[in-house]
């Protein structure tokens, strides 16, 4: 057989793809989305805390946040997943049994938090200082000004970067297979790898790659759409309503005082 025919049969065996497709759609795709979305949500909560701690005037908050970010951004994702999955396995056995799935989500969340924290921090620091001063002049406390004025604007400015991090998590979810998931917990990559090992044909792995592309390419266009919307600005009516809400809140707070 000529090399081109061998290459075609190795990667474009439609029968092998057809055999693997049902399990990828019913098992692999849901597990991939569960891992990525759960890690994105948990990582966003922890990342926001890291961002606020990172801009704090207290070194007891700022330094631990900085160290955490440096460590988890510096370690390879595979090493972090293995360290947490193996190192915390005894604790996991006591909490939820021998299931490594939660540890995989935890590892991805800790990794995501380091990156999302920096994304949020840059967004918060990009808000003009006059915004905070204006909110304080309206009667907001520092905490209320940050919660209602500064942080929402900062997060809004970095939404494209946050979606990019979700794309990275979708791809990083393929590394959780290191923890030895059971058959019902396998994500797209693991199912493709198992079919490839069983049949000796790489078409199932190619199909897994196409599934990842089907998830990430639309999200990339969502990032571009969000970026265009943010650069072009929102309609004046939406801005006016937001300003009215802030003024109303400030008036209420002033009456209480």
Short mmCIF file of N, CA, C and O in Angstrom, two decimals, residues 60-107:
data_model
loop_
_atom_site.label_atom_id
_atom_site.label_comp_id
_atom_site.label_asym_id
_atom_site.label_seq_id
_atom_site.Cartn_x
_atom_site.Cartn_y
_atom_site.Cartn_z
N UNK A 60 -0.68 40.84 54.06
CA UNK A 60 -1.09 39.50 54.50
C UNK A 60 -2.11 38.90 53.55
O UNK A 60 -2.32 37.69 53.54
N UNK A 61 -2.77 39.70 52.77
CA UNK A 61 -3.66 39.22 51.71
C UNK A 61 -2.97 39.22 50.36
O UNK A 61 -3.16 38.30 49.55
N UNK A 62 -2.18 40.24 50.10
CA UNK A 62 -1.57 40.40 48.78
C UNK A 62 -0.49 39.35 48.52
O UNK A 62 -0.45 38.77 47.43
N UNK A 63 0.36 39.08 49.49
CA UNK A 63 1.45 38.13 49.26
C UNK A 63 0.97 36.70 49.06
O UNK A 63 1.42 36.02 48.13
N UNK A 64 0.06 36.17 49.89
CA UNK A 64 -0.43 34.80 49.62
C UNK A 64 -1.10 34.69 48.25
O UNK A 64 -0.94 33.66 47.57
N UNK A 65 -1.84 35.72 47.85
CA UNK A 65 -2.49 35.68 46.53
C UNK A 65 -1.44 35.65 45.42
O UNK A 65 -1.58 34.92 44.43
N UNK A 66 -0.38 36.42 45.60
CA UNK A 66 0.69 36.46 44.61
C UNK A 66 1.43 35.13 44.53
O UNK A 66 1.74 34.62 43.44
N UNK A 67 1.71 34.53 45.69
CA UNK A 67 2.41 33.25 45.72
C UNK A 67 1.55 32.16 45.08
O UNK A 67 2.04 31.34 44.29
N UNK A 68 0.26 32.12 45.44
CA UNK A 68 -0.65 31.13 44.86
C UNK A 68 -0.65 31.25 43.34
O UNK A 68 -0.55 30.25 42.62
N UNK A 69 -0.79 32.47 42.84
CA UNK A 69 -0.85 32.69 41.40
C UNK A 69 0.44 32.25 40.72
O UNK A 69 0.41 31.58 39.67
N UNK A 70 1.57 32.60 41.31
CA UNK A 70 2.86 32.22 40.70
C UNK A 70 3.04 30.71 40.67
O UNK A 70 3.52 30.15 39.67
N UNK A 71 2.63 30.04 41.74
CA UNK A 71 2.83 28.59 41.82
C UNK A 71 1.96 27.87 40.79
O UNK A 71 2.44 27.04 40.00
N UNK A 72 0.67 28.18 40.78
CA UNK A 72 -0.24 27.42 39.92
C UNK A 72 -0.14 27.84 38.45
O UNK A 72 -0.52 27.06 37.57
N UNK A 73 0.36 29.02 38.18
CA UNK A 73 0.62 29.38 36.78
C UNK A 73 1.94 28.81 36.31
O UNK A 73 2.14 28.61 35.11
N UNK A 74 2.86 28.54 37.24
CA UNK A 74 4.16 28.04 36.86
C UNK A 74 4.22 26.53 36.68
O UNK A 74 5.03 26.03 35.91
N UNK A 75 3.34 25.80 37.40
CA UNK A 75 3.34 24.35 37.28
C UNK A 75 2.62 23.90 36.01
O UNK A 75 1.62 24.49 35.63
N UNK A 76 3.12 22.85 35.35
CA UNK A 76 2.36 22.28 34.23
C UNK A 76 1.02 21.74 34.72
O UNK A 76 0.91 21.24 35.84
N UNK A 77 -0.01 21.86 33.89
CA UNK A 77 -1.35 21.41 34.28
C UNK A 77 -1.35 19.93 34.63
O UNK A 77 -2.00 19.50 35.60
N UNK A 78 -0.63 19.12 33.86
CA UNK A 78 -0.60 17.68 34.12
C UNK A 78 0.01 17.39 35.49
O UNK A 78 -0.48 16.51 36.23
N UNK A 79 1.08 18.13 35.85
CA UNK A 79 1.70 17.92 37.16
C UNK A 79 0.76 18.30 38.29
O UNK A 79 0.66 17.60 39.31
N UNK A 80 0.04 19.41 38.13
CA UNK A 80 -0.91 19.84 39.16
C UNK A 80 -2.02 18.82 39.34
O UNK A 80 -2.40 18.48 40.48
N UNK A 81 -2.55 18.31 38.24
CA UNK A 81 -3.63 17.32 38.32
C UNK A 81 -3.16 16.05 39.01
O UNK A 81 -3.86 15.48 39.86
N UNK A 82 -1.96 15.60 38.68
CA UNK A 82 -1.42 14.40 39.33
C UNK A 82 -1.13 14.63 40.81
O UNK A 82 -1.42 13.78 41.65
N UNK A 83 -0.56 15.79 41.14
CA UNK A 83 -0.23 16.07 42.54
C UNK A 83 -1.49 16.11 43.40
O UNK A 83 -1.54 15.56 44.50
N UNK A 84 -2.53 16.77 42.90
CA UNK A 84 -3.77 16.87 43.66
C UNK A 84 -4.51 15.54 43.65
O UNK A 84 -5.02 15.07 44.68
N UNK A 85 -4.58 14.89 42.48
CA UNK A 85 -5.31 13.64 42.38
C UNK A 85 -4.71 12.53 43.21
O UNK A 85 -5.43 11.70 43.78
N UNK A 86 -3.38 12.50 43.29
CA UNK A 86 -2.70 11.46 44.06
C UNK A 86 -2.52 11.90 45.51
O UNK A 86 -2.76 11.15 46.45
N UNK A 87 -2.09 13.17 45.69
CA UNK A 87 -1.81 13.65 47.04
C UNK A 87 -3.04 13.75 47.92
O UNK A 87 -2.97 13.48 49.13
N UNK A 88 -4.17 14.13 47.33
CA UNK A 88 -5.39 14.28 48.12
C UNK A 88 -6.30 13.06 48.04
O UNK A 88 -7.43 13.10 48.52
N UNK A 89 -5.82 11.99 47.41
CA UNK A 89 -6.65 10.79 47.27
C UNK A 89 -7.10 10.22 48.62
O UNK A 89 -8.27 9.84 48.76
N UNK A 90 -6.23 10.15 49.65
CA UNK A 90 -6.71 9.63 50.95
C UNK A 90 -7.84 10.49 51.53
O UNK A 90 -8.81 9.94 52.08
N UNK A 91 -7.71 11.82 51.40
CA UNK A 91 -8.78 12.69 51.89
C UNK A 91 -10.04 12.50 51.06
O UNK A 91 -11.16 12.48 51.58
N UNK A 92 -9.86 12.37 49.74
CA UNK A 92 -11.01 12.14 48.87
C UNK A 92 -11.73 10.84 49.19
O UNK A 92 -12.96 10.77 49.10
N UNK A 93 -10.99 9.82 49.58
CA UNK A 93 -11.60 8.55 49.94
C UNK A 93 -12.55 8.72 51.12
O UNK A 93 -13.60 8.09 51.19
N UNK A 94 -12.18 9.58 52.08
CA UNK A 94 -13.01 9.79 53.25
C UNK A 94 -14.23 10.66 52.94
O UNK A 94 -15.27 10.51 53.58
N UNK A 95 -14.11 11.56 51.97
CA UNK A 95 -15.19 12.51 51.69
C UNK A 95 -16.20 11.94 50.71
O UNK A 95 -17.41 11.93 50.96
N UNK A 96 -15.71 11.47 49.55
CA UNK A 96 -16.65 10.99 48.52
C UNK A 96 -16.30 9.62 47.97
O UNK A 96 -16.77 9.23 46.91
N UNK A 97 -15.45 8.89 48.65
CA UNK A 97 -15.14 7.53 48.23
C UNK A 97 -14.02 7.49 47.20
O UNK A 97 -13.28 8.46 47.01
N UNK A 98 -13.90 6.38 46.49
CA UNK A 98 -12.78 6.19 45.57
C UNK A 98 -12.94 6.90 44.23
O UNK A 98 -12.20 6.64 43.29
N UNK A 99 -13.93 7.77 44.11
CA UNK A 99 -14.21 8.46 42.85
C UNK A 99 -13.20 9.59 42.63
O UNK A 99 -13.18 10.55 43.43
N UNK A 100 -12.35 9.54 41.59
CA UNK A 100 -11.37 10.61 41.36
C UNK A 100 -11.95 11.82 40.63
O UNK A 100 -11.26 12.82 40.44
N UNK A 101 -13.20 11.73 40.19
CA UNK A 101 -13.81 12.79 39.38
C UNK A 101 -13.81 14.15 40.11
O UNK A 101 -13.40 15.15 39.52
N UNK A 102 -14.25 14.22 41.39
CA UNK A 102 -14.21 15.51 42.08
C UNK A 102 -12.80 16.08 42.22
O UNK A 102 -12.62 17.30 42.16
N UNK A 103 -11.81 15.21 42.40
CA UNK A 103 -10.45 15.69 42.49
C UNK A 103 -9.98 16.29 41.15
O UNK A 103 -9.22 17.26 41.13
N UNK A 104 -10.45 15.72 40.06
CA UNK A 104 -10.13 16.29 38.75
C UNK A 104 -10.72 17.67 38.60
O UNK A 104 -10.06 18.60 38.10
N UNK A 105 -11.97 17.85 39.03
CA UNK A 105 -12.61 19.17 38.98
C UNK A 105 -11.88 20.14 39.89
O UNK A 105 -11.64 21.30 39.52
N UNK A 106 -11.50 19.68 41.09
CA UNK A 106 -10.77 20.54 42.02
C UNK A 106 -9.44 21.00 41.42
O UNK A 106 -9.08 22.18 41.50
N UNK A 107 -8.71 20.08 40.82
CA UNK A 107 -7.42 20.43 40.23
C UNK A 107 -7.58 21.45 39.11
O UNK A 107 -6.85 22.45 39.04
#
